[in-house]
């Protein structure tokens, strides 16, 4: 199913990425969150750290940062 596939695979760039960021973060004990469906905006704020999942998250990430200022 699409939910199980990474965005890198669906975008056809998985072989160009030197490592799987999700797997590496989980291996190092990070709390990892992502949108249920690929290519949807998803933003997580934890303290002063704000991350966006993909380019579609840019506006929501910017809004979150502005709200924090």
Coordinates of C-alpha atoms in Angstrom, one line a residue:
X1 CA 0.0 0.0 0.0
X2 CA 1.0 3.6 -0.5
X3 CA 1.0 4.3 3.2
X4 CA 3.9 1.9 3.7
X5 CA 6.0 3.3 0.9
X6 CA 8.4 6.1 1.6
X7 CA 8.2 9.4 -0.3
X8 CA 11.7 8.8 -1.7
X9 CA 10.5 5.6 -3.3
X10 CA 7.4 7.1 -4.8
X11 CA 9.4 10.1 -6.1
X12 CA 11.9 7.7 -7.7
X13 CA 14.9 9.1 -5.8
X14 CA 15.4 6.4 -3.2
X15 CA 18.6 5.1 -4.9
X16 CA 20.0 8.7 -5.0
X17 CA 19.6 9.2 -1.2
X18 CA 22.7 7.9 0.6
X19 CA 20.7 6.6 3.6
X20 CA 17.2 6.2 4.9
X21 CA 16.6 9.2 7.2
X22 CA 13.6 7.6 8.9
X23 CA 15.4 4.4 9.7
X24 CA 18.6 6.2 10.8
X25 CA 16.7 8.5 13.2
X26 CA 14.7 5.6 14.7
X27 CA 18.0 3.6 15.1
X28 CA 19.4 6.5 17.1
X29 CA 16.3 6.6 19.3
X30 CA 14.6 9.7 17.9
X31 CA 10.9 10.1 18.0
X32 CA 9.9 10.1 14.4
X33 CA 6.5 11.3 13.0
X34 CA 5.2 11.6 9.5
X35 CA 2.0 12.2 7.7
X36 CA -0.3 9.2 7.2
X37 CA -0.2 9.6 3.4
X38 CA 2.9 10.5 1.4
X39 CA 3.4 14.1 0.1
X40 CA 0.9 15.7 2.6
X41 CA 2.2 18.6 4.6
X42 CA 3.3 17.6 8.1
X43 CA 5.0 19.8 10.7
X44 CA 6.3 19.0 14.1
X45 CA 7.4 21.5 16.7
X46 CA 9.3 20.5 19.8
X47 CA 10.6 23.3 21.9
X48 CA 12.3 25.6 19.5
X49 CA 12.9 22.9 16.9
X50 CA 10.4 23.0 14.0
X51 CA 10.6 20.4 11.2
X52 CA 8.6 20.0 8.0
X53 CA 8.3 16.6 6.3
X54 CA 8.7 17.6 2.7
X55 CA 8.5 20.6 0.3
X56 CA 4.7 20.6 0.7
X57 CA 5.2 21.4 4.4
X58 CA 7.0 24.7 3.7
X59 CA 4.1 27.1 4.3
X60 CA 2.9 25.3 7.4
X61 CA 6.5 25.2 8.7
X62 CA 6.8 28.9 8.1
X63 CA 3.5 29.6 9.8
X64 CA 4.6 27.6 12.8
X65 CA 7.9 29.5 13.1
X66 CA 6.2 32.9 12.8
X67 CA 3.7 31.9 15.5
X68 CA 6.6 30.9 17.8
X69 CA 8.3 34.3 17.3

